[in-house]
Amino acid sequence: MATAAASSAAEPETEPRAGPTAEGEEDETEAAPARREAFSRAVAAAPYKTLGPGRGHPEEGVSESDGDESAMASSAESSAGEYEWEYDEEEEKNQLEIERLEEQLSINVYDYNCHVDLIRLLRLEGELTKVRMARQKMSEIFPLTEELWLEWLHDEITMALDGLDREHVYDLFEKAVKDYMCPNIWLEYGQYSVGGIGQKGGLEKVRSVFERALSSVGLHMTKGLAIWEAYREFESAIVEAARPIAGFLSPFDRDQTFDSQLEKVHSLFRRQLAIPLYEMEATFAEYEEWSEDPIPESVIQNYNKALQQLEKYKPYEDALLEAEAPRLAEYQAYIDFEMKVGDPARIQLIFERALVENCLVPDLWIRYSQYLDRQLKVKDLVLSVHHRAVRNCPWTVALWSRYLLAMERHGVDHQVIAVTFEKALSAGFIQATDYVEIWQAYLDYLRRRVDFKQDSSKELEELRSAFTRALEYLKQEVEERFNESGDPSCTIMQNWARIEARLCNNMQKARELWDSIMTKGNAKYANMWLEYYNLERAHGDSQHCRKALHRAVQCTSDYPEHVCEVLLTLERTEGTLEDWDIAVQKTETRLARVNEQRIKAAEKEAALAQQEEEKAEHRKKTRAEKKALKKKKKTRGPDKRKADEDDEKEWGDDEEEPASKRRKVENSVPPAGEAQALEAETGLFGRSAPVAVEPPSKQKERAAALKRDVPKVLHDSSKDGVTVFVSNLPYSMDEPDVKLRPLFEACGEVVEVRPIFSNRGDFRGYCYVEFKEEKSALKALELDRKNVEGRPMFVSPCVDKSKNPDFKVFRYSTALEKHKLFISGLPFSCTKEELEEICKAHGTVRDIRLVTNRAGKPKGLAYVEYENESQASQAVMKMDGMTIKENVIKVAISNPPQRKVPEHPEARKGPGGPVVPRQMYGARGRGRTQLTLLPRALQRTSTAVAQAENGPAPKPAATEAPKMSNADFAKLLLRK
């Protein structure tokens, strides 16, 4: 009776499908055109993305589209001739694009955007079979988003013609609900299952789907309400359908059918009211109106308790509603709160909600899987989450390692684990060390399978072959890709040697492995020798221990004293007198040689420091002579002296520019007074009157007069906290104070903009900006590198470097940043917008910085900051080697090399203060103004020094040819 009532209640759902299902005798050849026609109608319909509780069923949408289709068909017939040529051209263009995308996927099957574009074009072209295959391939590699799944399901629902097609759609729904927690997909699943209620087991199917939906998303405070209402409406429809015939039933039948169905609705109301959900008050009012009996006191108590819980959860839900996606910080706070409360169902729910928007954040997957591994320990749930984690973030080796451990922990078959490991190797890690880590995890698993009590077994042979394959893989595959094996200390080979020695009692194999380790450049490290010595000590014999230490004494270069001490300790406790004498002789000889080498290195370092000191003294004297010469020519004002001193202190890395070069730059732009005079002498209509050229003496007098007009203000160091130093401004800037003031007033109230001028009255390219408040000065630092008239403006704190010599300002990080990319090889014409258009295809771009020189000219380099590490990793794999405007670019994770710092900076100081060595001037060495004007033949000594600084010290060349005797001259002549 309940089934019949449910069938009558669901008749509006199944009515549009009555025609096709009634004609079940038509064969497959007749069904195919019908499917294509339905698929075409689905493509022509509006995008199937916005879903909610009030959205109509898919079956109803098919009948509604028939009228639209006829209208569109009549319109198309009226204008078919007019647009036929354009349609053919567009179709041909789409086919070419489809072929290109298919070829691209044959090269790189992990191109996510390529899959999406191919599915879109195939869907537009109405290629039913191909679009199914494309979607299937993509779903095997990537988890699909809610929009992609709903679009796929909508197309399949529209084309479903019989019971087999319905089962196919059910299978698709089962796959869809496994990727992410999507309330809309569950709602659609429940509504679609209602359409099949007339089939065998249809009612049980509907209830099963809705119950699973409630267990998955029923606790969702904002979207769970739709599932509860849909389920309750379904059961209420059965009650209403059975009500007219309830009066004609016997008391027993009524109790078995109508009353039991009525109790199902009561149960749904009570279960829903015990859960904190939004709009609970409306649900409670609806229950009061619907129920014929008073609401039990226990239900009211549970309802009030849920309301109290709702108030605790509301701040976190409101924070999610107010924030913008992906809301990772808000979800993290919500997760922390749920972890403190400790409800496993709610903890699982909030993790799933967070992963819907942050599916590419590896740390979130790691935290979720770690919670499941340690707390719930449910096999199917744990393995499902691990599987989804590696599908979403396949480039993260930690997720694969945890997946292998979880599979081993829950007793998964060995073949399945081996297949999973092979998938991990093909995942495309971004670092060579990642491959070492995944191999180590798999080898650990294989080692735990071996029963070492047996002399030989299948598992032991498999372990040894795996070690051999790992070493070959790192040497061939990894080293070819990264130019390094990722395992310089040979950790995998060390573990193999320990297993052979300790568990297999095969010291001969262990010695062979350690010999191979030492030949790979590890013989110079004391810790490697001591590791081998300890292994021999535990599982070998004294002869090999002594032999290893003797070799270590000769080869170790980092800590030879430690190795010598171990050797002497061994001979003191176990050796003979002869062994002791040999050990003492070898250690003393070795340590004497090491001390000699260290003395030579120290002398060499001191010589280099002396040379740098002499160069610094020479530069200091030259600078002092120039200053004295200038003071002798003309006495300068206090403001000018202060500006020069500040200039030298702020830019201590650069030497003072020669006067000739500065005059050339200053003369490139006419002074303000001359410009005004030129404008006045040009007539009203552009005709210039004859102008008499003033003699140089008059020009100097005019420049001096202009200089006298500029107010001379001494720099007040007490105001450094509210002052910023602005440099690298264009020399041609007119009225810098007027132009810069609006720019800095956005940071706060500006007290004064003080530009620095030369003797001629020309702007020198830097100034001081004083604010009223310190927070305004700190905010002004954010304007650093802002483009001003084609040049990057430098904004730094105003600091007296004579008091703070080590003060440095560098805006950008010099450490490893996994969410930021470094791109080189860009064409100079590439703009920030063009690069952003390319990069945003692989993730959310937070910032792009094109590297320029001081003049604002591009250097072909850029830094691109993504939202998270996973997006940056994907961009590296897809963009590295890409061609942009005929330039092949290189893309890598941002990890700037460490700046070289002298080992003994105190040895490089001169009497006048710190002297910067040559390496510290930057990648291009000294500036053009620092070249020594000497012939190359006279610079041999400095060249040798430079080589000593940048690499191994060359052998000292003979400065004077050896004297030759008469016999030597005779031999020389005979040789000719």
XYZ file of C-alpha atoms in Angstrom, residues 146 176-186 213 215-220 223 348-356 388:
30
model
C 30.417 20.075 -8.261
C 30.042 11.963 -7.798
C 29.334 11.817 -4.060
C 32.764 10.269 -3.401
C 34.874 13.155 -4.762
C 33.688 15.952 -2.470
C 30.926 16.596 0.026
C 28.370 18.378 -2.198
C 24.860 18.888 -0.734
C 23.496 19.828 -4.148
C 24.602 16.525 -5.680
C 23.010 14.596 -2.799
C 22.599 11.990 2.332
C 24.622 10.985 7.332
C 26.891 12.858 4.903
C 25.548 16.433 4.915
C 22.632 16.397 7.354
C 24.705 18.209 9.983
C 25.612 21.018 7.575
C 22.823 23.541 3.536
C 34.549 15.024 9.815
C 31.889 17.372 8.432
C 33.916 20.568 8.932
C 36.989 18.972 7.364
C 34.916 17.972 4.339
C 33.428 21.461 4.063
C 36.886 23.030 4.204
C 38.268 20.677 1.554
C 35.537 21.599 -0.926
C 41.121 11.446 -2.416
